[in-house]
Amino acid sequence: MPIGLQAEPSAGVAGKKRWAMVIDLRRCIGCMACVAACKAEYDVPLGVWRTIVKVKDTGQYPNTKRHFLPRLCNHCDNPPCVRNCPTEATYKHEEGYVLQRYERCIACRTCMAACPYNARHVLPNSRTRVKIGGVVDKCTFCEHRVSNNLVPACVQTCLGRSRIFGDLNDPNSEVHKLVGGMPTVTLKSEKGTKPQVYYIKPAQQIVNQIYSPPESYAAKSDAEAFYRHNKGRQFFGGVL
Amino acid sequence: MFEYMNFHIAPWGWELSVYFFLIGTAGMAYALATAPVMFGGRFEALRPLQLPGLVLAFVIVLICGPLLIHDLGQPMRFLYPILYFHWTSPLSWGSLFLLMFAACVVLFWWFDRAGNTAPLKPLAIIGSLLGLSMPLYTGNDLMVQTTREVWATPWIPVLFVVLSVTSGAAALAVIGMIRKTDDADASKILHAVMLSGVATTLFLFLGLLLSFLYGSEEMQLGWHILNDQFAMQVWLLTLVVGILAPLALLVRPDIGRRPQILAVAGIASLIGAYAFREVILVAGQLPQLYY
Amino acid sequence: MNKHFPVSRRGFLKLGGSTAAIAGSLGATRLHAMEQDQGGKDFSPVTGKERQAVPYTCMVCNIEDGGIAYIEDGRIVKLEGNPDHPGNRGKLCAKGNSGFLHVYDPDRIMTPLLRTGKRGESKWKRISYDEATTILASKLREVIDRSIKENDPAIRNEIVFKWGRNRTGGAVHRFMHAMGSNAMVNHTNICESSKKVGLEPSWGPDIESCDWTNTKYALVFGANVLETAYFHNPNAQRLVDGVVGNKAKLVYFDPRMGNTAALADEWFAPYPGTDGAIALAIAQVIMNEKLYDDAFIRTWTNVTPEQLIEHLKPYTPEFAEKESGVPAKDIRRIAREFATTKPATTFSYRGPAKHVYGSYQEAAIHMLNVITGNVEKKGGYCLPRGMNFNQPSPKPPAAKVPSALGAPPQYPLASHAVSTHMPYQIMKGEEKVAVYMTYYDNPVYTYPSSHVWDALLKDEKLIPFYCSFSPYMSETAELADLIIPDTTYLERNDPESMPSDLRPWLGIRQQVIKPLGGTQEWRDTIIQTMHKVDPDGSLGMKQYFAFKNGEEWVRAQFDGIPGLKEDGGYDYLKKHGVWPKYGSVDPVTAKIVDKNGEEVQPEFGLHMKELSAADMDGATIADNGAIKKGGKTIGVRINGKNMAGFGTPSGKIELWKASYVKYGFNPLPVYKRLASRDKKPDELVLTTFKVNVHTQSRTASLKYLAELYHKNPAWINPKTAAARGIKDGDLIRVTSSVGYMVTRAHVTEGIHPDVVAISTACGHSAYGRLAQLKQKEKVAEWALGGDPDIDHNVWWDDKGVHPNSIIKLAVDPIGGSQGWYDTVITVTKAQAGDKYGDVKSSLEVSIKDYEETLRFAYTGDIHKANHKEVQIDWDHLPEPHVGAGH
Ligand SMILES: Nc1nc2c(c(=O)[nH]1)N[C@H]1C(S)=C(S)[C@@H](COP(=O)(O)OP(=O)(O)OC[C@H]3O[C@@H](n4cnc5c(=O)[nH]c(N)nc54)[C@H](O)[C@@H]3O)O[C@H]1N2
Ligand SMILES: Nc1nc2c(c(=O)[nH]1)N[C@H]1C(S)=C(S)[C@@H](COP(=O)(O)OP(=O)(O)OC[C@H]3O[C@@H](n4cnc5c(=O)[nH]c(N)nc54)[C@H](O)[C@@H]3O)O[C@H]1N2
Ligand code: SF4
Ligand code: SF4
Ligand code: SF4
Ligand code: SF4
Ligand code: SF4
Ligand SMILES: [Mo]
């Protein structure tokens, strides 16, 4: 039984699948293959992302380091996005996915406001070939592939084999063993969202960069260009 | 590769801060306008403002509907929150209440014009409760976003109610002055409402600031953003224009109850009420945009 | 606000160490594979329908990984790695995943174009492929007729073919040889040629194939394996497997922190062009401390340990520290670790090789593997494995007269030619051009002092007729008289093989969809053209092009391959994309396993493979043990055994290179201090680099990649910037002897204080609207057009600034490589009136640079001064003769 308004947990429910992803940060090489593969898979337009890889340099020459943090929807077990959606356009699938019903979504962006991970975006209407637009979208954990017994597209192409996918409830699965046997962290666990994307060996810096705006000119000027581009458009709420 | 290659926009923009401001004002304007029907007695003094108050509420509802619909990515689906009603979503409740509130406004007006007084009292009560629910639910819309710390406090709905009460009174005061319905008793009520409202707002304003200052990393970034991009809205429009100026004007009842002064204080507090909402709504989203 | 905690590298290593231990213990529990299939199928997320799958070979960059194209309603919607491919094992990099955008690039040229305005004026008339090949054929025929009339076969060399990337499997040579021309100019000296020339004379092939997965120690010099290099995708996978899975140590040398440096256990930033000193010092420590493999050196090389010890005397770690800035104590430690950790391997790419004298640097690094006996060992430094396919018979004989174009005789050791010299040779009247053709080539963007190419191609006297086969309006193609667009790599046929795994493979490119909008692949264009050059076959040329189409041509190339026919021949390749299938990829270990889950082991120790009786039949054995047959060395006899050996005249590794010394170069690897090392204190060295999501000049128009990376501010160290009053993002002027450019500063802790690094792939002045950020302009009438995403959603507004025209021409006198990382510059804040993107450079200065660099060639006056140590008869060096470098 759900307690109060919290979602029914999907991880650890016997007899049910619970799809989850483990991202081994020791193996991520920042190649961005996942980003490109995901864009192609769904004809994801420019300016919105289902998955991204954050890059952060730390230290001082010559003791400089670079960190990568692949990011996508966490398919939270207690998804605030689902809770607040006025139309149940976004919902929790019994196998753990958090999914969208495009035909129902009114693009009120409540779910975007609710998601602490910026995992959601409004799909522009101008896309290359898929005609669905003007609704909110996000990573689906490649439900259409997974239900056909394939791994997600980003996992498929991951050069470092940093992304590992499987059923957390299957004791023989690799994700089950990794989550059980390795020190993993989830992002913003204090928000109570119960994310189901687990990270192996994150550097503290990159987890802590949570609220840091871009520091370098290179990133700042891009951010400004991004906001300039979006400013005149519908749904622009951001002010920089 | 550089540090960031992807960016996000804040999901909610000016449409919503305007909506929050207007609908709160309408809700409380309705409550004050129907107060004579509801309570009678001392509130009879507000009777001359009943029609202007109703018209104001009606006009605002007329603006807000299209504004809200326009803000949707799928405007044609504006009834879906009710059709696919989701009880854990404040927005679903809000849509329902908004529709019912609009109905109350129209019905009250209609029965009043038709001279049918019997339904007025229940309509006044129900409508005022629904009117109160407008700032409440808009505040809840933010409050339930437990992942955004600036919003996730029960003080937000309280603040929105207080702001709306002041705004409702302020709007009536302005109308009163324009229509020259010089009535000392009415001014007295409006003055009392506005003074206590603005005073409470000051209290809440300071409390919120403190919570920023003592807050987590997200709140600290919020504080930075406030002082950076929203300095004018926060310090000038909200604090000085929206709170301190009306307070100064209203603090001495003999001066504060003069219709012109009351109206000027009202305009200032209206500006402040909008600015405060914009600050909370927009700035509240920004700290985690880069996450 | 929010400053990040500075973290010491040591802290990091500790953290890494502790989790690595956990990973180790976990390794054993990772028995079960990821339960879901890894790929090979795909479904539409919209309709749920399975997509049609057609295999192909990737060519976004030139690693040639295997892929599968997924097609929905006749449109390629997605690409994926081919799971049967031993090289990339089912995975594509970011570029590979984005490759289908090449097909649907709105600015792709969809029809042959004939110039109507002045050169470069962008005025075109659309014509048909038939008209276009008629024009080209008549131009070619003119030259052939003139050659016949004047009875001078050398005239045929006025037909010039220049390519950058040529994966045609010999089709270009067939075409040119059929017409009797040898004037074929590649791009290899701007690519990696000195690496090749550092290796080939020593052990035969031009590259090493490291067994990353099984190594315990990888010593990598200027090869950004995790972002670039041969073989980016396959090697990156294996390097991660080695470093994380096998807990190998990765030590990386690069003046700049790219992603490889980021993963490395230790990253050192040497002064550019000093890798040779470091490698020689490492060798010295290994030799002096007797950590070398005595038996291997004595058995398998043409030198002795004593000889090496003597030769290495000057190269102390302290000397290397002085040259490179890398501490002597680290060099000593690394030398000991490298020699005592087994197996170990080095890898190097353009970082050390792309300098004047880069060949020595490569040879020095190569030597480290030889003296430690890591050659051809599991986990070590192995020979590349590839497969051959031939041009179908009948084959045209090689053209008679050698051409000096792009292969000047002053560079006899530069077996991959010196294409940078082509414009100067023509401008100076040394070489003549009548018909100039280009294939996959964009020198106006990609060459050093690129403005020289612009000047050359605009000069109608020097280049009377220019035909480009480019499907995109590149900086170079826009100067053509005739453009006959090729198709993209997903719509054409090519044979492929690359040593991207220790198991050799064959692959193909095929038309995964019908070429878009009636475009035609280059092979078809060549067949048509040759049928028009020699309509009745009387010139004897037509017979070589008796193919129905491009596919038939390629099909014929696979005829004689042993074993392929039994598996189904070319049709097998059409279906599977790659041959043979060694097994399937284990999803957890990524090893290629057989049905029982056992790894399919590659062969090691190729040099020790014994020759068969059939091999030995008719062979003779020379004094040094070399087994000769038909004038070629086919192996070497060692301790009475006839073994395959290495591809050198002696069959052994020839660390002592007779070919070098013949021209007065040092036969053993040495370090030569470069002019850039002697720069003035306020000067800096300009280096360039490639990024993981782009390749060369070809990807700026691919929207996913452009979105990820679109501008290239100049990397500069905070101290260096501060000394010049430059802040992050400031407009700066970068000035070399050739000219200046105005760009912005990217102040970063990730770069050597004496170095400024600017990436390639940005700053286009052509190559379609997206690359130039002109997507709001109307699409040209000859282009494909139509991507609403690009029309509306491009959010970035900076396309970067390209540095190539201020980069000085300077080549390695041995391998002929362009010294990309040797340009001395000054950096200042921009001056009044400077605009972002301004680039000015001088043709006169570049011509002087050409003359200057010739002085380093073995025929030049600086050569001898730089090689005082070489004891030869300096007055009787061989005479230069054309064709030596071909
Ligand atoms: N993503 C991607 N992959 C590619 C390509 C591509 O364009 N993009 N191109 C392919 C081709 S054609 C090639 S030739 C290869 C090239 O592959 P690489 O040689 O790996 O790539 P580069 O970026 O040219 O140079 C490698 C590194 O050398 C460093 N460097 C500069 N000077 C020195 C020096 O003096 N010493 C040392 N140790 N390092 C130095 C640069 O900072 C750079 O990081 O990549 C192939 N793979
Ligand atoms: N500053 C600097 N410059 C460099 C380097 C560097 O490290 N620093 N690296 C160098 C290296 S390693 C290399 S390999 C060179 C590469 O330099 P190039 O070989 O000149 O460049 P590419 O980008 O491979 O290809 C060039 C052209 O091929 C054409 N083309 C594209 N697709 C097709 C097709 O499908 N068919 C045909 N027929 N043509 C096509 C387009 O006109 C494109 O502009 O660049 C070099 N330039
Ligand atoms: S935008 Fe769509 S999915 Fe999100 S809350 Fe609104 S209706 Fe639900
Ligand atoms: S990551 Fe965001 S969008 Fe995804 S389930 Fe969690 S809250 Fe919802
Ligand atoms: S799981 Fe699928 S939708 Fe989600 S990031 Fe990966 S590829 Fe994109
Ligand atoms: S594909 Fe894998 S290794 Fe590459 S950036 Fe994405 S998560 Fe990292
Ligand atoms: S490295 Fe990437 S672009 Fe190059 S061939 Fe492989 S998949 Fe294609
Ligand atoms: Mo290259």
mmCIF file of N, CA and C in Angstrom, chain A residues 101-172:
data_model
loop_
_atom_site.group_PDB
_atom_site.id
_atom_site.type_symbol
_atom_site.label_atom_id
_atom_site.label_comp_id
_atom_site.label_asym_id
_atom_site.label_seq_id
_atom_site.Cartn_x
_atom_site.Cartn_y
_atom_site.Cartn_z
ATOM 1 N N ARG A 101 2.171 9.595 -21.688
ATOM 2 C CA ARG A 101 1.113 9.392 -22.687
ATOM 3 C C ARG A 101 1.016 10.706 -23.450
ATOM 4 N N TYR A 102 1.615 10.715 -24.631
ATOM 5 C CA TYR A 102 1.680 11.980 -25.380
ATOM 6 C C TYR A 102 0.293 12.525 -25.687
ATOM 7 N N GLU A 103 -0.638 11.607 -25.937
ATOM 8 C CA GLU A 103 -1.950 12.056 -26.394
ATOM 9 C C GLU A 103 -2.740 12.702 -25.258
ATOM 10 N N ARG A 104 -2.241 12.594 -24.055
ATOM 11 C CA ARG A 104 -2.965 13.144 -22.936
ATOM 12 C C ARG A 104 -2.294 14.396 -22.363
ATOM 13 N N CYS A 105 -1.012 14.522 -22.634
ATOM 14 C CA CYS A 105 -0.236 15.596 -22.009
ATOM 15 C C CYS A 105 -0.705 16.959 -22.513
ATOM 16 N N ILE A 106 -0.897 17.892 -21.577
ATOM 17 C CA ILE A 106 -1.322 19.238 -21.965
ATOM 18 C C ILE A 106 -0.145 20.216 -21.971
ATOM 19 N N ALA A 107 1.040 19.703 -21.660
ATOM 20 C CA ALA A 107 2.243 20.543 -21.584
ATOM 21 C C ALA A 107 2.082 21.683 -20.598
ATOM 22 N N CYS A 108 1.579 21.359 -19.413
ATOM 23 C CA CYS A 108 1.498 22.375 -18.369
ATOM 24 C C CYS A 108 2.825 22.510 -17.636
ATOM 25 N N ARG A 109 3.723 21.580 -17.866
ATOM 26 C CA ARG A 109 5.092 21.608 -17.316
ATOM 27 C C ARG A 109 5.171 21.467 -15.804
ATOM 28 N N THR A 110 4.089 21.015 -15.192
ATOM 29 C CA THR A 110 4.138 20.777 -13.751
ATOM 30 C C THR A 110 5.180 19.701 -13.441
ATOM 31 N N CYS A 111 5.216 18.685 -14.281
ATOM 32 C CA CYS A 111 6.159 17.592 -14.068
ATOM 33 C C CYS A 111 7.602 18.081 -14.220
ATOM 34 N N MET A 112 7.795 19.021 -15.133
ATOM 35 C CA MET A 112 9.151 19.563 -15.288
ATOM 36 C C MET A 112 9.559 20.301 -14.030
ATOM 37 N N ALA A 113 8.603 21.069 -13.504
ATOM 38 C CA ALA A 113 8.900 21.792 -12.274
ATOM 39 C C ALA A 113 9.154 20.799 -11.137
ATOM 40 N N ALA A 114 8.495 19.669 -11.196
ATOM 41 C CA ALA A 114 8.614 18.700 -10.101
ATOM 42 C C ALA A 114 9.899 17.895 -10.161
ATOM 43 N N CYS A 115 10.425 17.677 -11.363
ATOM 44 C CA CYS A 115 11.595 16.806 -11.487
ATOM 45 C C CYS A 115 12.849 17.535 -11.026
ATOM 46 N N PRO A 116 13.512 17.027 -10.010
ATOM 47 C CA PRO A 116 14.700 17.736 -9.529
ATOM 48 C C PRO A 116 15.933 17.496 -10.392
ATOM 49 N N TYR A 117 15.795 16.724 -11.442
ATOM 50 C CA TYR A 117 16.965 16.343 -12.234
ATOM 51 C C TYR A 117 16.976 16.980 -13.620
ATOM 52 N N ASN A 118 16.046 17.863 -13.900
ATOM 53 C CA ASN A 118 15.942 18.441 -15.246
ATOM 54 C C ASN A 118 15.856 17.358 -16.312
ATOM 55 N N ALA A 119 15.167 16.295 -15.989
ATOM 56 C CA ALA A 119 15.144 15.175 -16.923
ATOM 57 C C ALA A 119 14.058 15.334 -17.984
ATOM 58 N N ARG A 120 13.261 16.392 -17.868
ATOM 59 C CA ARG A 120 12.120 16.534 -18.784
ATOM 60 C C ARG A 120 12.251 17.789 -19.633
ATOM 61 N N HIS A 121 11.601 17.765 -20.761
ATOM 62 C CA HIS A 121 11.629 18.928 -21.642
ATOM 63 C C HIS A 121 10.353 18.977 -22.455
ATOM 64 N N VAL A 122 10.051 20.166 -22.972
ATOM 65 C CA VAL A 122 8.934 20.267 -23.908
ATOM 66 C C VAL A 122 9.472 19.970 -25.296
ATOM 67 N N LEU A 123 8.848 19.047 -25.974
ATOM 68 C CA LEU A 123 9.277 18.696 -27.333
ATOM 69 C C LEU A 123 8.865 19.797 -28.295
ATOM 70 N N PRO A 124 9.812 20.367 -29.027
ATOM 71 C CA PRO A 124 9.410 21.342 -30.053
ATOM 72 C C PRO A 124 8.571 20.648 -31.130
ATOM 73 N N ASN A 125 7.764 21.434 -31.804
ATOM 74 C CA ASN A 125 6.965 20.854 -32.887
ATOM 75 C C ASN A 125 7.799 20.585 -34.129
ATOM 76 N N SER A 126 8.862 21.375 -34.299
ATOM 77 C CA SER A 126 9.668 21.193 -35.501
ATOM 78 C C SER A 126 10.698 20.099 -35.266
ATOM 79 N N ARG A 127 10.400 18.943 -35.746
ATOM 80 C CA ARG A 127 11.332 17.823 -35.648
ATOM 81 C C ARG A 127 11.629 17.333 -37.054
ATOM 82 N N THR A 128 12.649 16.510 -37.160
ATOM 83 C CA THR A 128 13.056 16.089 -38.488
ATOM 84 C C THR A 128 12.050 15.138 -39.122
ATOM 85 N N ARG A 129 11.661 14.118 -38.395
ATOM 86 C CA ARG A 129 10.766 13.170 -39.052
ATOM 87 C C ARG A 129 9.584 12.745 -38.195
ATOM 88 N N VAL A 130 9.746 12.682 -36.866
ATOM 89 C CA VAL A 130 8.617 12.281 -36.033
ATOM 90 C C VAL A 130 7.720 13.494 -35.811
ATOM 91 N N LYS A 131 6.420 13.289 -35.889
ATOM 92 C CA LYS A 131 5.532 14.455 -35.880
ATOM 93 C C LYS A 131 4.974 14.787 -34.497
ATOM 94 N N ILE A 132 5.343 14.032 -33.485
ATOM 95 C CA ILE A 132 4.837 14.345 -32.146
ATOM 96 C C ILE A 132 5.581 15.562 -31.591
ATOM 97 N N GLY A 133 4.848 16.567 -31.135
ATOM 98 C CA GLY A 133 5.503 17.764 -30.591
ATOM 99 C C GLY A 133 4.569 18.511 -29.665
ATOM 100 N N GLY A 134 5.093 19.543 -29.027
ATOM 101 C CA GLY A 134 4.268 20.356 -28.146
ATOM 102 C C GLY A 134 3.789 19.621 -26.909
ATOM 103 N N VAL A 135 4.463 18.577 -26.554
ATOM 104 C CA VAL A 135 4.150 17.871 -25.315
ATOM 105 C C VAL A 135 5.458 17.656 -24.562
ATOM 106 N N VAL A 136 5.305 17.273 -23.314
ATOM 107 C CA VAL A 136 6.510 17.049 -22.535
ATOM 108 C C VAL A 136 7.046 15.646 -22.806
ATOM 109 N N ASP A 137 8.376 15.559 -22.836
ATOM 110 C CA ASP A 137 9.001 14.270 -23.132
ATOM 111 C C ASP A 137 10.191 14.058 -22.212
ATOM 112 N N LYS A 138 10.669 12.857 -22.219
ATOM 113 C CA LYS A 138 11.790 12.487 -21.360
ATOM 114 C C LYS A 138 12.298 11.116 -21.784
ATOM 115 N N CYS A 139 13.360 10.679 -21.156
ATOM 116 C CA CYS A 139 13.883 9.336 -21.378
ATOM 117 C C CYS A 139 12.842 8.299 -20.988
ATOM 118 N N THR A 140 12.703 7.269 -21.800
ATOM 119 C CA THR A 140 11.722 6.215 -21.516
ATOM 120 C C THR A 140 12.382 4.934 -21.020
ATOM 121 N N PHE A 141 13.685 4.993 -20.761
ATOM 122 C CA PHE A 141 14.438 3.751 -20.519
ATOM 123 C C PHE A 141 14.303 2.839 -21.742
ATOM 124 N N CYS A 142 14.025 3.447 -22.881
ATOM 125 C CA CYS A 142 13.848 2.694 -24.124
ATOM 126 C C CYS A 142 12.878 1.526 -23.940
ATOM 127 N N GLU A 143 11.731 1.851 -23.391
ATOM 128 C CA GLU A 143 10.735 0.821 -23.115
ATOM 129 C C GLU A 143 10.437 -0.008 -24.362
ATOM 130 N N HIS A 144 10.410 0.653 -25.526
ATOM 131 C CA HIS A 144 10.074 -0.078 -26.756
ATOM 132 C C HIS A 144 11.156 -1.083 -27.117
ATOM 133 N N ARG A 145 12.386 -0.836 -26.720
ATOM 134 C CA ARG A 145 13.460 -1.796 -26.971
ATOM 135 C C ARG A 145 13.491 -2.844 -25.867
ATOM 136 N N VAL A 146 13.399 -2.351 -24.633
ATOM 137 C CA VAL A 146 13.517 -3.264 -23.497
ATOM 138 C C VAL A 146 12.411 -4.317 -23.545
ATOM 139 N N SER A 147 11.213 -3.887 -23.910
ATOM 140 C CA SER A 147 10.124 -4.864 -23.953
ATOM 141 C C SER A 147 10.307 -5.828 -25.120
ATOM 142 N N ASN A 148 11.205 -5.507 -26.030
ATOM 143 C CA ASN A 148 11.566 -6.456 -27.086
ATOM 144 C C ASN A 148 12.878 -7.155 -26.765
ATOM 145 N N ASN A 149 13.188 -7.193 -25.490
ATOM 146 C CA ASN A 149 14.371 -7.894 -24.999
ATOM 147 C C ASN A 149 15.702 -7.305 -25.458
ATOM 148 N N LEU A 150 15.725 -5.986 -25.671
ATOM 149 C CA LEU A 150 16.989 -5.327 -26.015
ATOM 150 C C LEU A 150 17.369 -4.366 -24.895
ATOM 151 N N VAL A 151 18.647 -4.047 -24.806
ATOM 152 C CA VAL A 151 19.042 -3.006 -23.862
ATOM 153 C C VAL A 151 18.714 -1.640 -24.477
ATOM 154 N N PRO A 152 18.646 -0.581 -23.671
ATOM 155 C CA PRO A 152 18.408 0.754 -24.230
ATOM 156 C C PRO A 152 19.495 1.151 -25.221
ATOM 157 N N ALA A 153 19.151 2.081 -26.091
ATOM 158 C CA ALA A 153 20.079 2.499 -27.140
ATOM 159 C C ALA A 153 21.368 3.058 -26.574
ATOM 160 N N CYS A 154 21.277 3.824 -25.488
ATOM 161 C CA CYS A 154 22.486 4.430 -24.928
ATOM 162 C C CYS A 154 23.392 3.368 -24.313
ATOM 163 N N VAL A 155 22.789 2.329 -23.790
ATOM 164 C CA VAL A 155 23.566 1.229 -23.206
ATOM 165 C C VAL A 155 24.214 0.429 -24.338
ATOM 166 N N GLN A 156 23.438 0.216 -25.377
ATOM 167 C CA GLN A 156 23.915 -0.558 -26.516
ATOM 168 C C GLN A 156 25.223 0.010 -27.052
ATOM 169 N N THR A 157 25.290 1.318 -27.159
ATOM 170 C CA THR A 157 26.427 1.924 -27.851
ATOM 171 C C THR A 157 27.534 2.378 -26.906
ATOM 172 N N CYS A 158 27.336 2.257 -25.619
ATOM 173 C CA CYS A 158 28.261 2.851 -24.639
ATOM 174 C C CYS A 158 29.671 2.293 -24.819
ATOM 175 N N LEU A 159 30.573 3.158 -25.259
ATOM 176 C CA LEU A 159 31.927 2.696 -25.606
ATOM 177 C C LEU A 159 32.671 2.166 -24.388
ATOM 178 N N GLY A 160 32.503 2.830 -23.271
ATOM 179 C CA GLY A 160 33.226 2.396 -22.073
ATOM 180 C C GLY A 160 32.529 1.242 -21.366
ATOM 181 N N ARG A 161 31.394 0.809 -21.876
ATOM 182 C CA ARG A 161 30.525 -0.130 -21.158
ATOM 183 C C ARG A 161 30.325 0.374 -19.727
ATOM 184 N N SER A 162 30.058 1.659 -19.684
ATOM 185 C CA SER A 162 29.842 2.305 -18.404
ATOM 186 C C SER A 162 28.379 2.179 -17.986
ATOM 187 N N ARG A 163 27.491 2.109 -18.965
ATOM 188 C CA ARG A 163 26.059 1.996 -18.663
ATOM 189 C C ARG A 163 25.654 0.527 -18.682
ATOM 190 N N ILE A 164 25.082 0.074 -17.595
ATOM 191 C CA ILE A 164 24.665 -1.322 -17.477
ATOM 192 C C ILE A 164 23.189 -1.323 -17.110
ATOM 193 N N PHE A 165 22.439 -2.185 -17.785
ATOM 194 C CA PHE A 165 20.990 -2.129 -17.646
ATOM 195 C C PHE A 165 20.438 -3.504 -17.325
ATOM 196 N N GLY A 166 19.408 -3.554 -16.528
ATOM 197 C CA GLY A 166 18.782 -4.849 -16.282
ATOM 198 C C GLY A 166 17.700 -4.777 -15.230
ATOM 199 N N ASP A 167 17.273 -5.945 -14.827
ATOM 200 C CA ASP A 167 16.164 -6.092 -13.884
ATOM 201 C C ASP A 167 16.732 -6.222 -12.472
ATOM 202 N N LEU A 168 16.475 -5.208 -11.675
ATOM 203 C CA LEU A 168 17.010 -5.170 -10.316
ATOM 204 C C LEU A 168 16.428 -6.303 -9.461
ATOM 205 N N ASN A 169 15.259 -6.757 -9.824
ATOM 206 C CA ASN A 169 14.610 -7.801 -9.016
ATOM 207 C C ASN A 169 15.069 -9.193 -9.380
ATOM 208 N N ASP A 170 15.881 -9.304 -10.423
ATOM 209 C CA ASP A 170 16.412 -10.611 -10.799
ATOM 210 C C ASP A 170 17.752 -10.784 -10.079
ATOM 211 N N PRO A 171 17.815 -11.685 -9.119
ATOM 212 C CA PRO A 171 19.036 -11.809 -8.315
ATOM 213 C C PRO A 171 20.253 -12.183 -9.150
ATOM 214 N N ASN A 172 20.024 -12.705 -10.353
ATOM 215 C CA ASN A 172 21.159 -13.063 -11.194
ATOM 216 C C ASN A 172 21.573 -11.951 -12.142
#
